[in-house]
mmCIF file of C-alpha atoms and ligand atoms in Angstrom:
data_model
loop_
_atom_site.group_PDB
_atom_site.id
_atom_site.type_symbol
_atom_site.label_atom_id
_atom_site.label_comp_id
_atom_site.label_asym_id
_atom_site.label_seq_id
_atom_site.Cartn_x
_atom_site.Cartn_y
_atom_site.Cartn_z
ATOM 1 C CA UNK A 1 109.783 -32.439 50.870
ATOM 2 C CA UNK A 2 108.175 -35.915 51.931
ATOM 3 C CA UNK A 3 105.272 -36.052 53.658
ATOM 4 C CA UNK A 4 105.944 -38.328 56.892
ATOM 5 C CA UNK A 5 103.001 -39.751 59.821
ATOM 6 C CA UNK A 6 105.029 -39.411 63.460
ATOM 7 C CA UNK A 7 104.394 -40.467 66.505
ATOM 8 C CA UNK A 8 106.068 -37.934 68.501
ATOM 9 C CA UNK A 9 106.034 -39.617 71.803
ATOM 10 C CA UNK A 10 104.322 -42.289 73.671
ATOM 11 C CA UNK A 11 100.713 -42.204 74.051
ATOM 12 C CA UNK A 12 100.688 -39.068 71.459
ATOM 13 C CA UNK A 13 98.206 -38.720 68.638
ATOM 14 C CA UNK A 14 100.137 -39.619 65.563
ATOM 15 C CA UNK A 15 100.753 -36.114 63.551
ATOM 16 C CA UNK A 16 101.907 -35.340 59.511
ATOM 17 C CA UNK A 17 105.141 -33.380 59.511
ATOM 18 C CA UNK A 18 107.194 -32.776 56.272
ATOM 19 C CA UNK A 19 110.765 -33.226 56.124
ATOM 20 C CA UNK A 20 114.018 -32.317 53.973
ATOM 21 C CA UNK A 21 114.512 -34.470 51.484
ATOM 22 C CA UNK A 22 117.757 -36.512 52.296
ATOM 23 C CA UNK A 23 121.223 -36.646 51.136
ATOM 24 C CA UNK A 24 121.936 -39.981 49.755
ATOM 25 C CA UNK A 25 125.399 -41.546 51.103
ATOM 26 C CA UNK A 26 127.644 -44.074 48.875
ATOM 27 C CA UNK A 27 125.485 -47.501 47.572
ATOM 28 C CA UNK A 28 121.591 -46.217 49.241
ATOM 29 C CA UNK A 29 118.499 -44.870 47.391
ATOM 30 C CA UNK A 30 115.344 -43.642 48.274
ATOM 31 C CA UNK A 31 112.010 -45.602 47.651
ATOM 32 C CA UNK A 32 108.653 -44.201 46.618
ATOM 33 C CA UNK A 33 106.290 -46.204 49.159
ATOM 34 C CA UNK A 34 103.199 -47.853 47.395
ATOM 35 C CA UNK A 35 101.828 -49.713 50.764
ATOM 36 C CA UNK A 36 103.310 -50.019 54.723
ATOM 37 C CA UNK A 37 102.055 -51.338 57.197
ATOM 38 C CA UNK A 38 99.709 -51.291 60.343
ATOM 39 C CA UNK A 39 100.579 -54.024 62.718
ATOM 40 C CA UNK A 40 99.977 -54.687 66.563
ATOM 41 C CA UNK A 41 103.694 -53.457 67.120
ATOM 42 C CA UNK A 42 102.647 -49.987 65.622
ATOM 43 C CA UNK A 43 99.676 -50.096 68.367
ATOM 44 C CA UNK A 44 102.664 -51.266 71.327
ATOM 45 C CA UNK A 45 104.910 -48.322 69.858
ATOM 46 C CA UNK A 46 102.120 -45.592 69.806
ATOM 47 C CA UNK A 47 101.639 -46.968 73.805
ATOM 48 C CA UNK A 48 105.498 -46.695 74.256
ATOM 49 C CA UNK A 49 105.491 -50.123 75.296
ATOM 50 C CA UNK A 50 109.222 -51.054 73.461
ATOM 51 C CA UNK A 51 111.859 -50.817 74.625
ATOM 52 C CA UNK A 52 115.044 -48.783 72.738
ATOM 53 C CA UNK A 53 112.781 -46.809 70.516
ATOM 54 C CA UNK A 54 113.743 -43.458 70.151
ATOM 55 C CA UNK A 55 110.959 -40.873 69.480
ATOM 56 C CA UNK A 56 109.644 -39.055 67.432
ATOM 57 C CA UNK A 57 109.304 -41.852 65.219
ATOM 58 C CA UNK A 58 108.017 -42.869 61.734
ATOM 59 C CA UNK A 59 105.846 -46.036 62.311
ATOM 60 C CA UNK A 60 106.016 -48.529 59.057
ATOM 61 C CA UNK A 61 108.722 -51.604 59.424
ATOM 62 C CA UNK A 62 107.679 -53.729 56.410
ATOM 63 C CA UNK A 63 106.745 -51.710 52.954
ATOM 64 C CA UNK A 64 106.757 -52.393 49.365
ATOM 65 C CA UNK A 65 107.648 -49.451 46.631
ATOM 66 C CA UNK A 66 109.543 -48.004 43.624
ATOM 67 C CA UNK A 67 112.923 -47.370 43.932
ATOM 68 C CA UNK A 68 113.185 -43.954 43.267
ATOM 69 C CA UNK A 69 117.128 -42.635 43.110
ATOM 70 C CA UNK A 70 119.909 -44.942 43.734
ATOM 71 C CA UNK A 71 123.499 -43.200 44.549
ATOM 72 C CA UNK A 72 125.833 -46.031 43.907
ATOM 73 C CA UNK A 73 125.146 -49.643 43.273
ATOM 74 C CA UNK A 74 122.551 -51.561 44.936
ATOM 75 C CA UNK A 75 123.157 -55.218 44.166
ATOM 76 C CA UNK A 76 120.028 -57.740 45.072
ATOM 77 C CA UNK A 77 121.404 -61.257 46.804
ATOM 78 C CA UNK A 78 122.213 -62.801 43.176
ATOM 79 C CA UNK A 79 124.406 -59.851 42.848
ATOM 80 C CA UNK A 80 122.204 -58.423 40.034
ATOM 81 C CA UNK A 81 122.405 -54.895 40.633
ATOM 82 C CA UNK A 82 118.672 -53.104 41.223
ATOM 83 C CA UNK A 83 117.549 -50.069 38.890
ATOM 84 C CA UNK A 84 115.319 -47.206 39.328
ATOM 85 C CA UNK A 85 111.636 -47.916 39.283
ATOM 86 C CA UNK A 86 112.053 -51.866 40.392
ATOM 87 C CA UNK A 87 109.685 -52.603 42.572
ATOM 88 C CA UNK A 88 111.438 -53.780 45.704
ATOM 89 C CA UNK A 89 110.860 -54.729 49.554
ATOM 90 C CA UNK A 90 113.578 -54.820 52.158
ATOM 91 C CA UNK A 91 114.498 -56.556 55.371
ATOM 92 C CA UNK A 92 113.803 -54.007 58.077
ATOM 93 C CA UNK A 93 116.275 -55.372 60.242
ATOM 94 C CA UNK A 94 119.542 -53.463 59.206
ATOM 95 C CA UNK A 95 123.205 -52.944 60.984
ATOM 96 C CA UNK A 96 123.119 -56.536 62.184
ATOM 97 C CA UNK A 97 127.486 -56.958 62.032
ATOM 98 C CA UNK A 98 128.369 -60.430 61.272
ATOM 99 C CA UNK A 99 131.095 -59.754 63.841
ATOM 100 C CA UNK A 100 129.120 -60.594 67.095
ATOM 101 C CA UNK A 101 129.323 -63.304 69.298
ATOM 102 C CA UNK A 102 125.171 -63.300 68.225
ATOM 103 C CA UNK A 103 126.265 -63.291 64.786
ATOM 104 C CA UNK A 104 129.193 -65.981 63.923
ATOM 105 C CA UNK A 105 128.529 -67.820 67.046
ATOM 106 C CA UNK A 106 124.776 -68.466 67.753
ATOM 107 C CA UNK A 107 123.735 -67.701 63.936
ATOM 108 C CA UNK A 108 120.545 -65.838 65.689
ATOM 109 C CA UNK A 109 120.989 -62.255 63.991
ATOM 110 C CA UNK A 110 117.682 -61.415 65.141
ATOM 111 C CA UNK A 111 119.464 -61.433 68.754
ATOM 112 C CA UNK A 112 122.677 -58.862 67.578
ATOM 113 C CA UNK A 113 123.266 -56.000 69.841
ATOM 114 C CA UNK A 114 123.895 -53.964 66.721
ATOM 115 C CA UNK A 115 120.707 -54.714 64.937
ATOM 116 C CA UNK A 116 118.211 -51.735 64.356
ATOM 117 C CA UNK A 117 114.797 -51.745 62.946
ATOM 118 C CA UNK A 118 112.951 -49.548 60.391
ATOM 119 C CA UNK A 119 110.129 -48.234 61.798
ATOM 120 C CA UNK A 120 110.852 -49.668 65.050
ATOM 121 C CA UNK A 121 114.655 -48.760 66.595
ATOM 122 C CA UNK A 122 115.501 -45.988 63.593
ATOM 123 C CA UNK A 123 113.669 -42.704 64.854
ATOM 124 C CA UNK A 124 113.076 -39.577 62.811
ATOM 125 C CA UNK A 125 116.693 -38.153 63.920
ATOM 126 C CA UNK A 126 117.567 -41.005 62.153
ATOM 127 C CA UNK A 127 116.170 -40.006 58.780
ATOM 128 C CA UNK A 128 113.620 -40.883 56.669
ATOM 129 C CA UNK A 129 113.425 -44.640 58.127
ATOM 130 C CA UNK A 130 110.127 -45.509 58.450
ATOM 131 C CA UNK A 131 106.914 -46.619 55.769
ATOM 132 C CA UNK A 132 104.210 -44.550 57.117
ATOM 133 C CA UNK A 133 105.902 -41.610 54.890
ATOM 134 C CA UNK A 134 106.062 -41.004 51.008
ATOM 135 C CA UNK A 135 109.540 -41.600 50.818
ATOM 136 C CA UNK A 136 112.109 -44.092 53.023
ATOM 137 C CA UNK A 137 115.826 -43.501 52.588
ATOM 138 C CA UNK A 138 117.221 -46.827 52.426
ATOM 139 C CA UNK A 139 121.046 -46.767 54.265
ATOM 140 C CA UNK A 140 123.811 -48.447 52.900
ATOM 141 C CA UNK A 141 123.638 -52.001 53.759
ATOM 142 C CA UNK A 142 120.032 -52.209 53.534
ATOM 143 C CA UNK A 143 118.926 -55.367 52.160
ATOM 144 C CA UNK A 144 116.195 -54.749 49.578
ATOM 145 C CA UNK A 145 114.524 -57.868 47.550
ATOM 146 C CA UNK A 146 112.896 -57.731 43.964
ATOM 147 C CA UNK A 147 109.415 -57.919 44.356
ATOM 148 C CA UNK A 148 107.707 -59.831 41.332
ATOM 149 C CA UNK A 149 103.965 -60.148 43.367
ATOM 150 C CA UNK A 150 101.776 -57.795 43.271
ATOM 151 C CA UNK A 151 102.668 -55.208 46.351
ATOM 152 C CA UNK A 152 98.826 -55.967 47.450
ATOM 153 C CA UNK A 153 99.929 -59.828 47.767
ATOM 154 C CA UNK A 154 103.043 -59.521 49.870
ATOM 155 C CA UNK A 155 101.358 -56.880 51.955
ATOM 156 C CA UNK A 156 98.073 -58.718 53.185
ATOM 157 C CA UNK A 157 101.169 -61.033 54.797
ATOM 158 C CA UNK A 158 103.617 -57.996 55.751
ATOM 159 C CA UNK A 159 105.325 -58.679 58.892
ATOM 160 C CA UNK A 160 103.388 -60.910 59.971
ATOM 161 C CA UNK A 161 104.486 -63.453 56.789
ATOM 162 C CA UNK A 162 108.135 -63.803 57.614
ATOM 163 C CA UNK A 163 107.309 -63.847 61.330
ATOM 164 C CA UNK A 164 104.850 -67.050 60.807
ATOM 165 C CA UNK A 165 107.184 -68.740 58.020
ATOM 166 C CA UNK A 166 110.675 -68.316 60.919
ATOM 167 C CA UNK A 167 107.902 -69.730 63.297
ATOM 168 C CA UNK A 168 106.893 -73.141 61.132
ATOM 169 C CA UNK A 169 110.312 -73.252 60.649
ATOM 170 C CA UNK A 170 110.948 -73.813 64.433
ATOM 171 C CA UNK A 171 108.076 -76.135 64.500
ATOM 172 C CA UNK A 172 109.833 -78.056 62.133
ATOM 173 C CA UNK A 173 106.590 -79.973 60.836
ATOM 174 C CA UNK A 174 106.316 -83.006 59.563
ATOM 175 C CA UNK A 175 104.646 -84.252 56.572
ATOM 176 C CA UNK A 176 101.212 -85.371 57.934
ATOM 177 C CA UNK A 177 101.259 -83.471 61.454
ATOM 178 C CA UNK A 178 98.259 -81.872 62.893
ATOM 179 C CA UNK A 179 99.489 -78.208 64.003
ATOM 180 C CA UNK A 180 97.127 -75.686 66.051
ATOM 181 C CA UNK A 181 97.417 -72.532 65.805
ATOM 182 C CA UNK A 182 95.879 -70.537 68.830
ATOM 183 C CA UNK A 183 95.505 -66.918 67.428
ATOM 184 C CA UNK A 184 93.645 -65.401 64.140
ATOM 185 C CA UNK A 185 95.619 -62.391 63.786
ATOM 186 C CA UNK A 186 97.942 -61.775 60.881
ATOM 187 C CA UNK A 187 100.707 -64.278 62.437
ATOM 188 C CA UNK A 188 97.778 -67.391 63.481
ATOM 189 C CA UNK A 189 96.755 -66.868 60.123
ATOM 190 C CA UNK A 190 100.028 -66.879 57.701
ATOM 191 C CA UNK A 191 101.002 -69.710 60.195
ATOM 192 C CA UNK A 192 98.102 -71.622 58.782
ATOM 193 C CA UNK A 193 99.161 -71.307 55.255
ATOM 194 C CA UNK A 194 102.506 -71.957 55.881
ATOM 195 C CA UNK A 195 101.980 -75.290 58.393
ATOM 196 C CA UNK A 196 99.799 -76.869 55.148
ATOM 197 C CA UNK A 197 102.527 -75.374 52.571
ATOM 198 C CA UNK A 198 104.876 -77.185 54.767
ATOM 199 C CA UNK A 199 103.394 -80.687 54.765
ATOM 200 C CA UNK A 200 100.784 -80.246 57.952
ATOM 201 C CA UNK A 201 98.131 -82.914 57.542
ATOM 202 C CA UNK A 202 95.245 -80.497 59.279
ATOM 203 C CA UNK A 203 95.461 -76.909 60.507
ATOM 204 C CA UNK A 204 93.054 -75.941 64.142
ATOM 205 C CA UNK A 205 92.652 -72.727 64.903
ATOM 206 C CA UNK A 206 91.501 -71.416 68.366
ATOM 207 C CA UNK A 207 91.166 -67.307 67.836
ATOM 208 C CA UNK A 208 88.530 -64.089 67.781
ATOM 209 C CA UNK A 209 86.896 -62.725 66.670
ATOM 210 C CA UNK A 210 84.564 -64.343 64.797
ATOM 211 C CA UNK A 211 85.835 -62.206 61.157
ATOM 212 C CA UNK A 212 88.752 -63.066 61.832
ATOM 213 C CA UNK A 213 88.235 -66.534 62.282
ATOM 214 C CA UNK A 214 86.421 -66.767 58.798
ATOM 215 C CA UNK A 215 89.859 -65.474 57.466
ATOM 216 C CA UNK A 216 91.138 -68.723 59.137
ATOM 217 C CA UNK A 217 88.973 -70.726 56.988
ATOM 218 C CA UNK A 218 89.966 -69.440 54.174
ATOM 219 C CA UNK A 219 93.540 -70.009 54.821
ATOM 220 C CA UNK A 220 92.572 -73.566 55.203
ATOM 221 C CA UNK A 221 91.736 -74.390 58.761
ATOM 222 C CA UNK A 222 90.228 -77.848 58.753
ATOM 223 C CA UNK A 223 88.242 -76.478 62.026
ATOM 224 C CA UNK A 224 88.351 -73.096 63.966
ATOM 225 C CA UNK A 225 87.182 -72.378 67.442
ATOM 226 C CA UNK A 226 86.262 -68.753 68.794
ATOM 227 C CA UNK A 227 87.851 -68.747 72.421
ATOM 228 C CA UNK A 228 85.339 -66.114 73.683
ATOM 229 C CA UNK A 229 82.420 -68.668 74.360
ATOM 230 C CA UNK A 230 84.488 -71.588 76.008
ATOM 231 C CA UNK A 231 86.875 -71.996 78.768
ATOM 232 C CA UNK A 232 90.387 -73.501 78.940
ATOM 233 C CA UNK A 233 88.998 -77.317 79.422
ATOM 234 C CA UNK A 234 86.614 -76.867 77.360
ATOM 235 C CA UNK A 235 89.150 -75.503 74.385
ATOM 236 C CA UNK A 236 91.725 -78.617 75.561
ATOM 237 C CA UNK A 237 88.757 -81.386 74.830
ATOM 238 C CA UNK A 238 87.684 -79.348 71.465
ATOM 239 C CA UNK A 239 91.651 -80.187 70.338
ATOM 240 C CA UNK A 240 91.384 -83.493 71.773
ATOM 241 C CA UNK A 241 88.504 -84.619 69.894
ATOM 242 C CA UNK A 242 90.289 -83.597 66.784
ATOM 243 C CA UNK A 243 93.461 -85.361 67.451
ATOM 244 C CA UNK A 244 93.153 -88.770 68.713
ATOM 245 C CA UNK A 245 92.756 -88.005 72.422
ATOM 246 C CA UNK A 246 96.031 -86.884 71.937
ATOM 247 C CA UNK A 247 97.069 -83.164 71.209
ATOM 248 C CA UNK A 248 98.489 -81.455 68.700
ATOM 249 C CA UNK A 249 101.659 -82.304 67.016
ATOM 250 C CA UNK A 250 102.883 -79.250 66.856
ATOM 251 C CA UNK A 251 101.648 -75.999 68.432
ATOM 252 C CA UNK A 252 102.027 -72.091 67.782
ATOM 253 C CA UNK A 253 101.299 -69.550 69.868
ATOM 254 C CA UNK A 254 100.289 -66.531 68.043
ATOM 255 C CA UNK A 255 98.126 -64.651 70.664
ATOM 256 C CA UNK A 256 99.834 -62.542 72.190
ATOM 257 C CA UNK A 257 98.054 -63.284 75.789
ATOM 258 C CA UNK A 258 100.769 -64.901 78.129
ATOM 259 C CA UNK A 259 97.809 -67.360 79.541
ATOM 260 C CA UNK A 260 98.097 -68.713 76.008
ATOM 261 C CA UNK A 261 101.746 -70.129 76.571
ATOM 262 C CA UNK A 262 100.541 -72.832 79.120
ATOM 263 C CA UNK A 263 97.726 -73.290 77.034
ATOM 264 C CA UNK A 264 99.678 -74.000 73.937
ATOM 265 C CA UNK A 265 101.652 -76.843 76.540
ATOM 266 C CA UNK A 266 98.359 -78.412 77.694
ATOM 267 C CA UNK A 267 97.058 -78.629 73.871
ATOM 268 C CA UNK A 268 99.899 -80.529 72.759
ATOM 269 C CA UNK A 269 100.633 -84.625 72.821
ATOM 270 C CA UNK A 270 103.106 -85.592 74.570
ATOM 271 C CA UNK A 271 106.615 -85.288 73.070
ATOM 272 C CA UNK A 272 105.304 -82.708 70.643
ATOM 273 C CA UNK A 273 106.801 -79.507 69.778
ATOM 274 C CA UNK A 274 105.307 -75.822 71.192
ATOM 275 C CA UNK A 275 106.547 -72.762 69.182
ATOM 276 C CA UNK A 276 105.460 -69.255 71.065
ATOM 277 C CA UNK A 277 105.860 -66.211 68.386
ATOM 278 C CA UNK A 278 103.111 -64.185 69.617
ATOM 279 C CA UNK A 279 104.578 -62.475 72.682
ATOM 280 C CA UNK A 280 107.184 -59.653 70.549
ATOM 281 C CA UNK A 281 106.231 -57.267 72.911
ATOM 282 C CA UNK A 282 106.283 -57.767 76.715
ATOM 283 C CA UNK A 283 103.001 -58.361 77.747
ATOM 284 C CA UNK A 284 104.068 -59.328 81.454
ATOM 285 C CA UNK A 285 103.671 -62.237 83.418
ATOM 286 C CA UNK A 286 100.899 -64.973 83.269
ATOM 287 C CA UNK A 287 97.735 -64.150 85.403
ATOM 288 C CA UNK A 288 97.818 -65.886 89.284
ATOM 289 C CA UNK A 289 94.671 -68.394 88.538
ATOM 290 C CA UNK A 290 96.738 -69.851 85.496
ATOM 291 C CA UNK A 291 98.831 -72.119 87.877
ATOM 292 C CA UNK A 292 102.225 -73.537 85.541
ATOM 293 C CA UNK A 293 103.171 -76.612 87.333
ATOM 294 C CA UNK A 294 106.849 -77.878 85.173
ATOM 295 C CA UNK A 295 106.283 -81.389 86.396
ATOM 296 C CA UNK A 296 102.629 -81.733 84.434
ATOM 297 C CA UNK A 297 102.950 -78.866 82.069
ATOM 298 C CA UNK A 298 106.121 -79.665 80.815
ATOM 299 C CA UNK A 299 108.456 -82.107 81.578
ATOM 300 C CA UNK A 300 106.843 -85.004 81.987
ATOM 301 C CA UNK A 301 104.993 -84.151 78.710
ATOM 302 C CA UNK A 302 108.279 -84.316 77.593
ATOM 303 C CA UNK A 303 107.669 -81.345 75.742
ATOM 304 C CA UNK A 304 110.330 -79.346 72.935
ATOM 305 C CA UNK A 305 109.179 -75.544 73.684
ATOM 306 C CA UNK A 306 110.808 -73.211 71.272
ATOM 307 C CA UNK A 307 110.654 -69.359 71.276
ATOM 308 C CA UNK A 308 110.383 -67.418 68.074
ATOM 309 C CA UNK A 309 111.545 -63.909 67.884
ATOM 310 C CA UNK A 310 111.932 -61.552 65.201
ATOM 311 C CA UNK A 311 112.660 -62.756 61.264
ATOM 312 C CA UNK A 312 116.131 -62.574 59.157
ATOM 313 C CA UNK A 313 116.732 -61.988 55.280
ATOM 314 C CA UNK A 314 116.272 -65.792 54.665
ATOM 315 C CA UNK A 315 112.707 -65.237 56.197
ATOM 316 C CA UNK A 316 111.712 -62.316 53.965
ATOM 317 C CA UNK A 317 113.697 -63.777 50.716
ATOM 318 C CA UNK A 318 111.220 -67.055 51.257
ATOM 319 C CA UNK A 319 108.061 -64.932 51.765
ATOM 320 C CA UNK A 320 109.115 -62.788 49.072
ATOM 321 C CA UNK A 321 109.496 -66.034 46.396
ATOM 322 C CA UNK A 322 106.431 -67.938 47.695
ATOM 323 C CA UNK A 323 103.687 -64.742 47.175
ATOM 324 C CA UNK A 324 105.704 -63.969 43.534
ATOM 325 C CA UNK A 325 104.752 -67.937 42.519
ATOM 326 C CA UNK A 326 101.434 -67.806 40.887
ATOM 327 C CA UNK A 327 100.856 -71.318 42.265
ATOM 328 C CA UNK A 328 102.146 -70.394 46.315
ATOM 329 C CA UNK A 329 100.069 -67.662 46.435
ATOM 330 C CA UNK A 330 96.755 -67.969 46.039
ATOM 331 C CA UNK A 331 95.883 -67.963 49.977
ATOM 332 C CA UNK A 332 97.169 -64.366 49.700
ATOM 333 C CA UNK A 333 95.133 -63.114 46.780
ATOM 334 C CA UNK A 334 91.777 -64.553 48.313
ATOM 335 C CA UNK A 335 92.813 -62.804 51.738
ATOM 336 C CA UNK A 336 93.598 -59.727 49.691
ATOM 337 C CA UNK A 337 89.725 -58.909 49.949
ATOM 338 C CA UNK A 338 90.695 -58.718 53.932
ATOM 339 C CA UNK A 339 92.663 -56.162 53.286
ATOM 340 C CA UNK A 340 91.856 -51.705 54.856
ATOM 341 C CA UNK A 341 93.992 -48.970 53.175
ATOM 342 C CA UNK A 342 94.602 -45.850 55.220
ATOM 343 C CA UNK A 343 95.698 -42.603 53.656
ATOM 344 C CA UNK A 344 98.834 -41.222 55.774
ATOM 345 C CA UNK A 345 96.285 -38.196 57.652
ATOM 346 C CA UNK A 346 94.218 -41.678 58.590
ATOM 347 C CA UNK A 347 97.054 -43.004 60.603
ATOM 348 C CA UNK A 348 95.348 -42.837 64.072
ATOM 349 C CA UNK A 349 92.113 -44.411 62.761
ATOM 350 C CA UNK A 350 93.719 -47.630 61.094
ATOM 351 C CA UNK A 351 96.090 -47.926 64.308
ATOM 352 C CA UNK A 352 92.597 -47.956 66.190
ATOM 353 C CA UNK A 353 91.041 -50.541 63.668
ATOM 354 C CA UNK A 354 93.703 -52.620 64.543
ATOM 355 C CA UNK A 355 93.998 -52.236 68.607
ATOM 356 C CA UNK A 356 90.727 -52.995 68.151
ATOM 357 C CA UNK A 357 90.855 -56.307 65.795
ATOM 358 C CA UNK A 358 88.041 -55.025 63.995
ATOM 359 C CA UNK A 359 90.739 -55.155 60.445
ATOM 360 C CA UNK A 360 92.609 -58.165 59.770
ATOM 361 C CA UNK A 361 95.199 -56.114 57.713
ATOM 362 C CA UNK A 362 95.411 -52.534 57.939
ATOM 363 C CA UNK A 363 97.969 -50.923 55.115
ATOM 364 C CA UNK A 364 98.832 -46.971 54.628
ATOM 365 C CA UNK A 365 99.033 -46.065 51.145
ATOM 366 C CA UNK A 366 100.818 -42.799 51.027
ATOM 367 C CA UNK A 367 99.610 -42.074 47.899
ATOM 368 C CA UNK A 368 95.970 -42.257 48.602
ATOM 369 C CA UNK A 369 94.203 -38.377 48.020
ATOM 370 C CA UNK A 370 93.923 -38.753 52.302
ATOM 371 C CA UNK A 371 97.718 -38.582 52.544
ATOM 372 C CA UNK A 372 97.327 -34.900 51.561
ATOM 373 C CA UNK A 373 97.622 -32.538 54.996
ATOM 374 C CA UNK A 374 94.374 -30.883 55.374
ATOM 375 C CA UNK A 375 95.215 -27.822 55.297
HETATM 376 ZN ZN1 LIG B 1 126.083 -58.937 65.463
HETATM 377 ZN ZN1 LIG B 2 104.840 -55.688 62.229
#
């Protein structure tokens, strides 16, 4: 019987339960789960803030374990098939069709009606389909990757990796560009390494608080600004000063504050490129005293503003291959000191530590002797 942390409905406490242990259909398995995840979503979910999520539901989208059992075969993307006790991670997005107009049309699988999410769209009714548990039953059709890294190194990214490595690939940087980054969470930060492992010339970052922003530094922001002490012109001439009297080449949004979308226009040159990833979850409108005005803002800027939702296999193969390279990931090992682990009865604690910002990475670690009920 695996030990699972639900959230039975929105604004609940979250609460241990233990469950049957599943039947396994045709080509699935079951993975033991060495680390999942605590990210801002988890906070949005706990709030009921998604939509489509169907409670009571197992938090936990992006995880890294042991498989366990396989019934079946289980091939990896070479067509290798995987074996019991490979160390694996999996694209939570699952059921996408490849029969869609979203699909064969657009290519934007992230946008298929069909898709559901571990952790996110699969509820407990579901089965055992989310991280924050000892065991996730992995459907048919799930698409698991060999992990080489150590599960530490892929998990101080977690969602947040693939998220920032689809977004620099929007921002489709150029060799020498200087990107900002407005945000120090998980996303401002993998952005960071990413825009230099992509070519960027120097990295700003404009974020808070001021742990977090060290965390930028060590990712290799050439400068970092904490937003708390200055105001919106005063932010614009700090990126101006840096870049010419220009802007920024190319600018991500990874806030998730829609008064940052304007700001992430105004920061940029002219004829730049403005990629917003940090507004997942609706956050609502921008406040009345942040005045858009399309004429300035936008189009005579002449402006390329891309939006950035969601991540696909390709996005997790990448991440996957770049944090298994001893070379690739060394901005990942130092953040690895970054890193709080949670026991699964500590659930409600790290999803405060991270409503709060006071973590920069949050895991649950069903293993740890805190996973145990208390009796
Ligand atoms: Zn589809
Ligand atoms: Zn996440």
């Amino acid at each position: 019987m695996p030990l699972v942390a639900v959230i039975p409905e929105p604004n609940a406490l979250v609460e241990l339960r233990d469950v049957p242990n599943p039947e396994l259909e045709q080509n699935s398995a079951l993975l033991d789960v060495e680390l999942s995840e605590v990210c801002g979503t988890d906070v949005y979910l706990q709030r009921g803030l998604l939509e489509g999520v169907p409670y009571p539901l197992v938090p936990g989208h992006v995880s890294v374990g042991r498989l366990s059992k396989i019934r079946g075969t289980l091939p990896d993307v070479e067509g290798r098939p995987f074996r019991e006790g490979d160390r694996i991670t999996f694209l939570d997005v699952h059921r996408t069709c490849n029969a869609c107009w979203y699909c064969l049309v657009a290519k934007a699988t992230t946008r298929c009606p069909q898709r559901k999410v571990y952790g996110i769209t699969y509820g407990l009714d579901d089965g055992l389909c989310g991280g924050w548990a000892q065991q996730i039953y992995l459907k048919p059709g799930t698409r698991c990757i060999r992990l080489d890294a150590d599960p530490e190194t892929f998990m101080v990214g977690g969602c947040a990796l693939p998220t920032a490595l689809h977004a620099v690939e929007r921002g489709d940087l150029a060799i020498g560009d200087t990107v900002l980054v407005l945000g120090s969470g998980p996303v401002g930060i993998n952005a960071i390494i990413l825009a230099l492992m992509r070519g960027a010339l120097k990295v700003l970052c404009i974020g808070a608080p001021q742990h977090r922003l060290e965390a930028a530094w060590q990712a290799g922001a050439s400068d970092v600004l904490n937003f708390e002490e200055r105001s919106e012109a005063q932010r614009r001439d700090w990126v101006l000063e840096r870049t010419n009297g220009r802007g920024a080449d190319v600018t991500m949004e990874a806030t998730g504050a829609p008064d940052a979308v304007v700001q992430a226009m105004r920061f940029t040159r002219d004829a730049g490129r403005v990629v917003i990833v940090g507004q997942y979850t609706d956050h609502g409108p921008m406040s009345e005293d942040v005045a858009f005005n399309p004429h300035l803002d936008l189009n005579k800027k002449h402006l390329d503003v891309r939006g950035c939702w969601g991540s696909d296999f390709s996005h997790f193969y990448r991440a996957a291959q770049i944090v298994s390279d001893s070379g690739r990931s060394q901005a990942w090992e130092l953040l690895k000191r970054k890193l709080t682990r949670f026991g699964l009865n500590q659930a409600n604690e790290a999803l405060a530590e991270v409503s709060e910002g006071r973590v920069l990475k949050a895991l649950i670690e069903p293993a740890a002797k805190e996973s145990v009920p208390s009796a």
